Amino acid sequence: EKVLTYLQQFNHAAESTRVTSVQYLALFAAVAQARLECLLGDYTASLDALSLIQSTSNDVQLINPPRGAEDDAKPLTPAEVVDSVFAAKLNVAYHQGVCYLMLRRYKDASFVLGNICSTMQRGFKAGEYKSIPGSDQFG
């Protein structure tokens, strides 16, 4: 209960700040919250936690690149930040797919899980994911 409260507070704090590190931490707190809600069996709350990342509206908050990034680095959307970390991208897709399955939204589950499977297949064929520990199990 306490962990869930801390994760929710992190997400609310990120909405009111422009500090880049807090925004990044809030994104990954949203991933952790979605995972925890899914494990607890609250699938709707899990999808709500992912709404910060998966938002498709025009008012998506852009996150500035971290200090020390190249000068030509552009601000990223929350989805682009999560997609840049393979483990987070895989975690989001897995838990989103499981939530859709448990809510009997089979078309949505098929779409999400099919996308991550094709992304992984392309990445392994191209050699992008060879450096990931345990990637030999997927070959």
N, CA, C and O atoms as a DFTB+ gen file, in Angstrom:
556 C
 N C O
     1  1       0.819      -1.182       0.000
     2  2       0.000       0.000       0.000
     3  2       0.870       1.256       0.000
     4  3       0.582       2.227      -0.699
     5  1       1.927       1.217       0.789
     6  2       2.794       2.380       0.891
     7  2       3.539       2.628      -0.424
     8  3       3.692       3.771      -0.855
     9  1       3.996       1.552      -1.049
    10  2       4.719       1.690      -2.317
    11  2       3.809       2.296      -3.371
    12  3       4.219       3.186      -4.117
    13  1       2.594       1.821      -3.431
    14  2       1.632       2.333      -4.398
    15  2       1.370       3.822      -4.169
    16  3       1.256       4.589      -5.124
    17  1       1.278       4.221      -2.924
    18  2       1.074       5.633      -2.592
    19  2       2.254       6.480      -3.054
    20  3       2.065       7.567      -3.601
    21  1       3.469       5.985      -2.835
    22  2       4.659       6.728      -3.273
    23  2       4.702       6.863      -4.794
    24  3       5.051       7.924      -5.312
    25  1       4.352       5.804      -5.506
    26  2       4.360       5.862      -6.965
    27  2       3.327       6.864      -7.475
    28  3       3.602       7.608      -8.418
    29  1       2.148       6.892      -6.865
    30  2       1.122       7.848      -7.262
    31  2       1.561       9.277      -6.970
    32  3       1.311      10.177      -7.772
    33  1       2.211       9.493      -5.834
    34  2       2.686      10.831      -5.496
    35  2       3.756      11.296      -6.476
    36  3       3.813      12.475      -6.827
    37  1       4.595      10.376      -6.912
    38  2       5.620      10.710      -7.902
    39  2       4.975      11.189      -9.191
    40  3       5.412      12.177      -9.782
    41  1       3.937      10.487      -9.627
    42  2       3.267      10.867     -10.864
    43  2       2.586      12.223     -10.755
    44  3       2.600      12.997     -11.712
    45  1       1.991      12.521      -9.606
    46  2       1.351      13.828      -9.412
    47  2       2.389      14.941      -9.320
    48  3       2.147      16.050      -9.797
    49  1       3.530      14.663      -8.721
    50  2       4.587      15.674      -8.603
    51  2       5.142      16.038      -9.972
    52  3       5.502      17.192     -10.207
    53  1       5.214      15.079     -10.868
    54  2       5.778      15.335     -12.193
    55  2       4.892      16.243     -13.026
    56  3       5.377      16.932     -13.924
    57  1       3.599      16.252     -12.737
    58  2       2.685      17.097     -13.506
    59  2       2.916      18.579     -13.235
    60  3       2.623      19.419     -14.086
    61  1       3.434      18.899     -12.067
    62  2       3.572      20.303     -11.680
    63  2       5.001      20.819     -11.750
    64  3       5.252      21.959     -11.361
    65  1       5.936      20.023     -12.230
    66  2       7.325      20.464     -12.268
    67  2       7.875      20.387     -13.680
    68  3       7.377      19.632     -14.515
    69  1       8.895      21.166     -13.933
    70  2       9.599      21.117     -15.217
    71  2      11.005      20.542     -15.029
    72  3      11.823      20.598     -15.947
    73  1      11.289      19.989     -13.848
    74  2      12.597      19.403     -13.581
    75  2      12.684      18.086     -14.359
    76  3      11.864      17.186     -14.175
    77  1      13.676      17.992     -15.215
    78  2      13.782      16.851     -16.124
    79  2      13.923      15.531     -15.391
    80  3      13.287      14.545     -15.763
    81  1      14.743      15.500     -14.360
    82  2      14.971      14.228     -13.653
    83  2      13.691      13.731     -12.985
    84  3      13.442      12.526     -12.946
    85  1      12.889      14.636     -12.466
    86  2      11.621      14.237     -11.837
    87  2      10.658      13.705     -12.897
    88  3       9.928      12.746     -12.646
    89  1      10.651      14.315     -14.063
    90  2       9.785      13.851     -15.139
    91  2      10.181      12.450     -15.603
    92  3       9.321      11.602     -15.838
    93  1      11.480      12.214     -15.733
    94  2      11.946      10.882     -16.122
    95  2      11.597       9.855     -15.057
    96  3      11.120       8.767     -15.377
    97  1      11.830      10.189     -13.807
    98  2      11.507       9.253     -12.726
    99  2      10.005       8.979     -12.660
   100  3       9.590       7.861     -12.354
   101  1       9.199       9.984     -12.943
   102  2       7.748       9.795     -12.919
   103  2       7.296       8.844     -14.023
   104  3       6.366       8.062     -13.826
   105  1       7.944       8.905     -15.177
   106  2       7.585       7.982     -16.250
   107  2       7.844       6.538     -15.835
   108  3       7.011       5.659     -16.056
   109  1       8.995       6.307     -15.237
   110  2       9.320       4.946     -14.845
   111  2       8.572       4.540     -13.579
   112  3       8.395       3.351     -13.317
   113  1       8.134       5.521     -12.797
   114  2       7.230       5.219     -11.681
   115  2       5.867       4.790     -12.216
   116  3       5.210       3.937     -11.620
   117  1       5.439       5.369     -13.325
   118  2       4.174       4.969     -13.950
   119  2       4.259       3.531     -14.453
   120  3       3.293       2.775     -14.349
   121  1       5.418       3.155     -14.999
   122  2       5.616       1.776     -15.445
   123  2       5.557       0.828     -14.243
   124  3       4.920      -0.223     -14.306
   125  1       6.226       1.208     -13.151
   126  2       6.219       0.372     -11.944
   127  2       4.819       0.294     -11.338
   128  3       4.409      -0.764     -10.860
   129  1       4.091       1.394     -11.356
   130  2       2.730       1.403     -10.824
   131  2       1.826       0.501     -11.659
   132  3       1.008      -0.236     -11.108
   133  1       1.966       0.552     -12.968
   134  2       1.165      -0.311     -13.838
   135  2       1.468      -1.776     -13.565
   136  3       0.567      -2.615     -13.540
   137  1       2.734      -2.071     -13.362
   138  2       3.133      -3.451     -13.051
   139  2       2.524      -3.911     -11.733
   140  3       1.995      -5.019     -11.639
   141  1       2.601      -3.066     -10.728
   142  2       2.074      -3.403      -9.410
   143  2       0.549      -3.572      -9.456
   144  3       0.014      -4.521      -8.883
   145  1      -0.139      -2.668     -10.124
   146  2      -1.596      -2.768     -10.233
   147  2      -1.999      -4.044     -10.966
   148  3      -2.986      -4.684     -10.605
   149  1      -1.240      -4.412     -11.988
   150  2      -1.528      -5.640     -12.735
   151  2      -1.330      -6.861     -11.835
   152  3      -2.140      -7.787     -11.857
   153  1      -0.275      -6.863     -11.061
   154  2      -0.017      -7.987     -10.146
   155  2      -1.085      -8.085      -9.059
   156  3      -1.399      -9.179      -8.591
   157  1      -1.641      -6.944      -8.660
   158  2      -2.696      -6.935      -7.653
   159  2      -4.068      -7.275      -8.236
   160  3      -5.024      -7.499      -7.493
   161  1      -4.162      -7.312      -9.557
   162  2      -5.419      -7.687     -10.200
   163  2      -6.331      -6.528     -10.535
   164  3      -7.476      -6.746     -10.929
   165  1      -5.861      -5.305     -10.390
   166  2      -6.663      -4.128     -10.741
   167  2      -6.245      -3.678     -12.142
   168  3      -5.428      -2.770     -12.293
   169  1      -6.809      -4.315     -13.154
   170  2      -6.358      -4.133     -14.527
   171  2      -6.724      -2.769     -15.095
   172  3      -5.975      -2.208     -15.894
   173  1      -7.851      -2.242     -14.695
   174  2      -8.247      -0.911     -15.154
   175  2      -7.299       0.150     -14.596
   176  3      -6.899       1.068     -15.312
   177  1      -6.943       0.024     -13.323
   178  2      -5.996       0.971     -12.717
   179  2      -4.623       0.858     -13.364
   180  3      -3.916       1.856     -13.501
   181  1      -4.246      -0.344     -13.760
   182  2      -2.968      -0.542     -14.440
   183  2      -2.947       0.205     -15.770
   184  3      -1.962       0.863     -16.106
   185  1      -4.031       0.097     -16.519
   186  2      -4.112       0.822     -17.789
   187  2      -4.167       2.333     -17.571
   188  3      -3.643       3.101     -18.377
   189  1      -4.806       2.755     -16.475
   190  2      -4.837       4.188     -16.147
   191  2      -3.432       4.705     -15.830
   192  3      -3.084       5.828     -16.196
   193  1      -2.637       3.893     -15.158
   194  2      -1.264       4.303     -14.843
   195  2      -0.445       4.470     -16.123
   196  3       0.438       5.325     -16.194
   197  1      -0.742       3.653     -17.128
   198  2      -0.025       3.748     -18.397
   199  2      -0.533       4.883     -19.274
   200  3       0.093       5.208     -20.283
   201  1      -1.647       5.487     -18.910
   202  2      -2.198       6.561     -19.739
   203  2      -1.260       7.766     -19.801
   204  3      -1.288       8.514     -20.777
   205  1      -0.436       7.963     -18.780
   206  2       0.563       9.038     -18.801
   207  2       1.542       8.826     -19.947
   208  3       1.988       9.781     -20.583
   209  1       1.866       7.574     -20.201
   210  2       2.846       7.247     -21.238
   211  2       2.186       7.141     -22.606
   212  3       2.729       7.636     -23.594
   213  1       1.037       6.511     -22.675
   214  2       0.395       6.188     -23.943
   215  2      -0.501       7.290     -24.473
   216  3      -1.200       7.072     -25.463
   217  1      -0.509       8.452     -23.864
   218  2      -1.390       9.539     -24.277
   219  2      -1.146       9.902     -25.739
   220  3      -0.002      10.072     -26.162
   221  1      -2.229      10.019     -26.508
   222  2      -2.123      10.349     -27.931
   223  2      -2.711      11.719     -28.244
   224  3      -2.826      12.094     -29.411
   225  1      -3.080      12.464     -27.214
   226  2      -3.683      13.773     -27.465
   227  2      -2.622      14.782     -27.897
   228  3      -1.423      14.522     -27.792
   229  1      -3.071      15.918     -28.376
   230  2      -2.154      16.945     -28.865
   231  2      -1.449      17.690     -27.741
   232  3      -0.430      18.338     -27.979
   233  1      -1.968      17.611     -26.525
   234  2      -1.372      18.350     -25.408
   235  2      -0.384      17.497     -24.620
   236  3      -0.240      17.673     -23.411
   237  1       0.302      16.570     -25.302
   238  2       1.294      15.725     -24.657
   239  2       2.454      16.589     -24.191
   240  3       2.980      17.408     -24.945
   241  1       2.839      16.396     -22.956
   242  2       3.926      17.177     -22.380
   243  2       5.255      16.656     -22.893
   244  3       5.546      15.465     -22.790
   245  1       6.057      17.548     -23.444
   246  2       7.375      17.164     -23.930
   247  2       8.374      17.220     -22.786
   248  3       8.309      18.096     -21.924
   249  1       9.293      16.274     -22.794
   250  2      10.308      16.193     -21.752
   251  2      11.645      16.556     -22.372
   252  3      12.051      15.980     -23.381
   253  1      12.326      17.517     -21.759
   254  2      13.613      17.939     -22.272
   255  2      14.645      16.835     -22.079
   256  3      14.548      16.047     -21.139
   257  1      15.633      16.778     -22.966
   258  2      16.681      15.770     -22.800
   259  2      17.485      16.040     -21.528
   260  3      17.553      17.181     -21.072
   261  1      18.090      15.005     -20.954
   262  2      18.873      15.207     -19.733
   263  2      20.092      16.083     -19.995
   264  3      20.555      16.211     -21.128
   265  1      20.601      16.684     -18.917
   266  2      21.808      17.502     -19.046
   267  2      22.949      16.637     -19.547
   268  3      23.066      15.470     -19.173
   269  1      23.778      17.204     -20.383
   270  2      24.901      16.462     -20.928
   271  2      24.576      15.830     -22.268
   272  3      25.455      15.248     -22.903
   273  1      23.318      15.933     -22.715
   274  2      22.946      15.390     -24.022
   275  2      23.496      16.301     -25.108
   276  3      23.904      17.432     -24.842
   277  1      23.500      15.797     -26.325
   278  2      23.990      16.594     -27.436
   279  2      23.161      17.865     -27.563
   280  3      22.010      17.914     -27.130
   281  1      23.753      18.881     -28.155
   282  2      23.067      20.162     -28.302
   283  2      21.862      20.070     -29.226
   284  3      20.909      20.833     -29.069
   285  1      21.884      19.148     -30.191
   286  2      20.780      19.050     -31.138
   287  2      19.685      18.081     -30.675
   288  3      18.774      17.766     -31.441
   289  1      19.771      17.608     -29.424
   290  2      18.750      16.692     -28.900
   291  2      17.434      17.451     -28.735
   292  3      17.398      18.556     -28.192
   293  1      16.367      16.840     -29.211
   294  2      15.057      17.495     -29.161
   295  2      14.254      16.951     -27.979
   296  3      14.516      15.845     -27.505
   297  1      13.289      17.718     -27.507
   298  2      12.411      17.212     -26.437
   299  2      11.645      15.986     -26.919
   300  3      11.290      15.890     -28.094
   301  1      11.393      15.054     -26.014
   302  2      10.740      13.797     -26.344
   303  2       9.376      13.699     -25.685
   304  3       9.134      14.301     -24.639
   305  1       8.491      12.937     -26.304
   306  2       7.218      12.632     -25.667
   307  2       7.456      11.512     -24.656
   308  3       8.464      10.811     -24.748
   309  1       6.556      11.330     -23.699
   310  2       6.729      10.235     -22.737
   311  2       6.851       8.863     -23.412
   312  3       7.628       8.024     -22.958
   313  1       6.103       8.629     -24.474
   314  2       6.185       7.344     -25.170
   315  2       7.565       7.142     -25.795
   316  3       8.084       6.026     -25.797
   317  1       8.157       8.198     -26.318
   318  2       9.497       8.087     -26.917
   319  2      10.556       7.808     -25.862
   320  3      11.514       7.081     -26.122
   321  1      10.392       8.382     -24.673
   322  2      11.344       8.127     -23.593
   323  2      11.290       6.667     -23.182
   324  3      12.330       6.023     -23.043
   325  1      10.090       6.138     -22.987
   326  2       9.948       4.734     -22.577
   327  2      10.406       3.803     -23.693
   328  3      11.029       2.777     -23.420
   329  1      10.109       4.139     -24.937
   330  2      10.531       3.301     -26.054
   331  2      12.044       3.259     -26.214
   332  3      12.577       2.316     -26.800
   333  1      12.736       4.260     -25.704
   334  2      14.198       4.271     -25.825
   335  2      14.875       3.296     -24.863
   336  3      16.063       3.011     -25.016
   337  1      14.144       2.782     -23.880
   338  2      14.678       1.788     -22.939
   339  2      13.939       0.480     -23.215
   340  3      12.750       0.363     -22.917
   341  1      14.643      -0.508     -23.787
   342  2      13.986      -1.729     -24.251
   343  2      13.260      -2.446     -23.119
   344  3      12.140      -2.915     -23.317
   345  1      13.859      -2.541     -21.950
   346  2      13.218      -3.253     -20.838
   347  2      11.911      -2.571     -20.432
   348  3      10.936      -3.253     -20.116
   349  1      11.877      -1.255     -20.436
   350  2      10.653      -0.530     -20.098
   351  2       9.598      -0.724     -21.184
   352  3       8.418      -0.902     -20.884
   353  1      10.022      -0.689     -22.431
   354  2       9.094      -0.885     -23.549
   355  2       8.466      -2.275     -23.482
   356  3       7.259      -2.424     -23.673
   357  1       9.281      -3.285     -23.213
   358  2       8.797      -4.654     -23.108
   359  2       7.864      -4.814     -21.914
   360  3       6.831      -5.478     -22.011
   361  1       8.227      -4.206     -20.790
   362  2       7.416      -4.262     -19.573
   363  2       6.047      -3.622     -19.805
   364  3       5.025      -4.187     -19.414
   365  1       6.022      -2.468     -20.428
   366  2       4.755      -1.781     -20.713
   367  2       3.883      -2.630     -21.626
   368  3       2.691      -2.798     -21.369
   369  1       4.467      -3.162     -22.683
   370  2       3.690      -3.961     -23.635
   371  2       3.143      -5.223     -22.975
   372  3       1.986      -5.588     -23.186
   373  1       3.969      -5.881     -22.184
   374  2       3.528      -7.114     -21.519
   375  2       2.359      -6.841     -20.584
   376  3       1.329      -7.511     -20.658
   377  1       2.518      -5.857     -19.703
   378  2       1.468      -5.600     -18.721
   379  2       0.219      -5.005     -19.365
   380  3      -0.897      -5.280     -18.923
   381  1       0.395      -4.209     -20.385
   382  2      -0.759      -3.680     -21.102
   383  2      -1.501      -4.819     -21.805
   384  3      -2.731      -4.860     -21.788
   385  1      -0.767      -5.730     -22.414
   386  2      -1.388      -6.870     -23.077
   387  2      -2.119      -7.786     -22.110
   388  3      -3.225      -8.240     -22.404
   389  1      -1.515      -8.065     -20.958
   390  2      -2.170      -8.906     -19.949
   391  2      -3.441      -8.231     -19.433
   392  3      -4.466      -8.889     -19.256
   393  1      -3.376      -6.941     -19.196
   394  2      -4.568      -6.217     -18.715
   395  2      -5.697      -6.294     -19.736
   396  3      -6.850      -6.533     -19.378
   397  1      -5.362      -6.091     -21.010
   398  2      -6.387      -6.185     -22.042
   399  2      -6.981      -7.595     -22.101
   400  3      -8.193      -7.752     -22.249
   401  1      -6.137      -8.613     -21.987
   402  2      -6.639      -9.989     -21.985
   403  2      -7.593     -10.229     -20.819
   404  3      -8.661     -10.816     -20.995
   405  1      -7.208      -9.779     -19.640
   406  2      -8.037     -10.014     -18.457
   407  2      -9.334      -9.209     -18.492
   408  3     -10.328      -9.597     -17.880
   409  1      -9.318      -8.097     -19.204
   410  2     -10.537      -7.304     -19.362
   411  2     -11.344      -7.738     -20.583
   412  3     -12.343      -7.111     -20.933
   413  1     -10.907      -8.802     -21.219
   414  2     -11.552      -9.387     -22.403
   415  2     -11.594      -8.427     -23.584
   416  3     -12.545      -8.420     -24.366
   417  1     -10.563      -7.633     -23.693
   418  2     -10.409      -6.746     -24.842
   419  2      -9.372      -7.395     -25.760
   420  3      -8.232      -6.939     -25.851
   421  1      -9.782      -8.447     -26.424
   422  2      -8.859      -9.314     -27.146
   423  2      -8.211      -8.638     -28.355
   424  3      -7.045      -8.898     -28.651
   425  1      -8.939      -7.789     -29.047
   426  2      -8.355      -7.096     -30.200
   427  2      -7.236      -6.163     -29.760
   428  3      -6.184      -6.099     -30.397
   429  1      -7.468      -5.434     -28.659
   430  2      -6.426      -4.544     -28.141
   431  2      -5.211      -5.337     -27.686
   432  3      -4.074      -4.940     -27.941
   433  1      -5.450      -6.462     -27.010
   434  2      -4.347      -7.308     -26.540
   435  2      -3.554      -7.851     -27.721
   436  3      -2.323      -7.866     -27.694
   437  1      -4.248      -8.289     -28.741
   438  2      -3.586      -8.820     -29.933
   439  2      -2.740      -7.746     -30.608
   440  3      -1.628      -8.017     -31.061
   441  1      -3.267      -6.538     -30.672
   442  2      -2.538      -5.429     -31.292
   443  2      -1.262      -5.110     -30.517
   444  3      -0.187      -5.000     -31.107
   445  1      -1.377      -4.963     -29.195
   446  2      -0.224      -4.594     -28.360
   447  2       0.838      -5.686     -28.374
   448  3       2.015      -5.407     -28.599
   449  1       0.428      -6.918     -28.135
   450  2       1.388      -8.015     -28.063
   451  2       1.976      -8.330     -29.443
   452  3       3.145      -8.701     -29.550
   453  1       1.173      -8.182     -30.489
   454  2       1.696      -8.383     -31.841
   455  2       2.740      -7.350     -32.202
   456  3       3.738      -7.673     -32.845
   457  1       2.519      -6.100     -31.791
   458  2       3.503      -5.043     -32.063
   459  2       4.828      -5.304     -31.369
   460  3       5.887      -5.144     -31.977
   461  1       4.783      -5.700     -30.111
   462  2       6.046      -5.920     -29.398
   463  2       6.759      -7.152     -29.948
   464  3       7.989      -7.183     -30.005
   465  1       5.998      -8.162     -30.353
   466  2       6.624      -9.359     -30.946
   467  2       7.311      -9.017     -32.267
   468  3       8.425      -9.476     -32.518
   469  1       6.663      -8.223     -33.109
   470  2       7.293      -7.854     -34.381
   471  2       8.488      -6.933     -34.161
   472  3       9.476      -7.013     -34.890
   473  1       8.402      -6.055     -33.154
   474  2       9.544      -5.202     -32.828
   475  2      10.731      -6.032     -32.376
   476  3      11.867      -5.789     -32.785
   477  1      10.458      -7.015     -31.526
   478  2      11.538      -7.886     -31.057
   479  2      12.120      -8.707     -32.198
   480  3      13.337      -8.882     -32.274
   481  1      11.280      -9.208     -33.076
   482  2      11.770     -10.008     -34.195
   483  2      12.677      -9.174     -35.102
   484  3      13.746      -9.632     -35.508
   485  1      12.247      -7.947     -35.417
   486  2      13.083      -7.060     -36.236
   487  2      14.397      -6.747     -35.537
   488  3      15.455      -6.728     -36.167
   489  1      14.326      -6.499     -34.219
   490  2      15.534      -6.151     -33.476
   491  2      16.530      -7.290     -33.407
   492  3      17.735      -7.060     -33.514
   493  1      16.058      -8.507     -33.232
   494  2      16.967      -9.645     -33.159
   495  2      17.555      -9.980     -34.526
   496  3      18.723     -10.356     -34.627
   497  1      16.749      -9.843     -35.573
   498  2      17.278     -10.091     -36.921
   499  2      18.345      -9.070     -37.293
   500  3      19.352      -9.411     -37.913
   501  1      18.118      -7.821     -36.913
   502  2      19.068      -6.753     -37.235
   503  2      20.266      -6.740     -36.290
   504  3      21.251      -6.051     -36.554
   505  1      20.196      -7.483     -35.209
   506  2      21.310      -7.526     -34.262
   507  2      21.287      -6.424     -33.228
   508  3      22.261      -6.250     -32.495
   509  1      20.195      -5.670     -33.148
   510  2      20.120      -4.562     -32.195
   511  2      20.106      -5.047     -30.751
   512  3      20.613      -4.360     -29.865
   513  1      19.533      -6.218     -30.503
   514  2      19.329      -6.687     -29.144
   515  2      20.333      -7.752     -28.726
   516  3      20.113      -8.441     -27.730
   517  1      21.416      -7.901     -29.451
   518  2      22.423      -8.916     -29.123
   519  2      23.123      -8.619     -27.793
   520  3      23.602      -9.534     -27.125
   521  1      23.179      -7.355     -27.417
   522  2      23.882      -6.976     -26.188
   523  2      23.035      -7.152     -24.925
   524  3      23.535      -6.979     -23.814
   525  1      21.762      -7.494     -25.094
   526  2      20.875      -7.672     -23.931
   527  2      21.188      -9.013     -23.280
   528  3      21.219     -10.033     -23.969
   529  1      21.421      -9.038     -21.969
   530  2      21.676     -10.315     -21.297
   531  2      20.501     -11.273     -21.484
   532  3      19.345     -10.891     -21.299
   533  1      20.800     -12.508     -21.847
   534  2      19.767     -13.506     -22.024
   535  2      19.149     -13.496     -23.405
   536  3      18.199     -14.237     -23.658
   537  1      19.667     -12.671     -24.307
   538  2      19.069     -12.586     -25.637
   539  2      19.277     -13.861     -26.453
   540  3      18.586     -14.077     -27.449
   541  1      20.224     -14.707     -26.038
   542  2      20.444     -15.968     -26.755
   543  2      19.260     -16.915     -26.613
   544  3      19.128     -17.848     -27.404
   545  1      18.401     -16.698     -25.630
   546  2      17.229     -17.544     -25.433
   547  2      16.151     -17.292     -26.491
   548  3      15.283     -18.136     -26.716
   549  1      16.215     -16.136     -27.131
   550  2      15.181     -15.778     -28.091
   551  2      15.508     -16.246     -29.506
   552  3      14.638     -16.226     -30.377
   553  1      16.711     -16.653     -29.740
   554  2      17.166     -16.992     -31.089
   555  2      16.667     -18.236     -31.602
   556  3      16.990     -18.614     -32.728
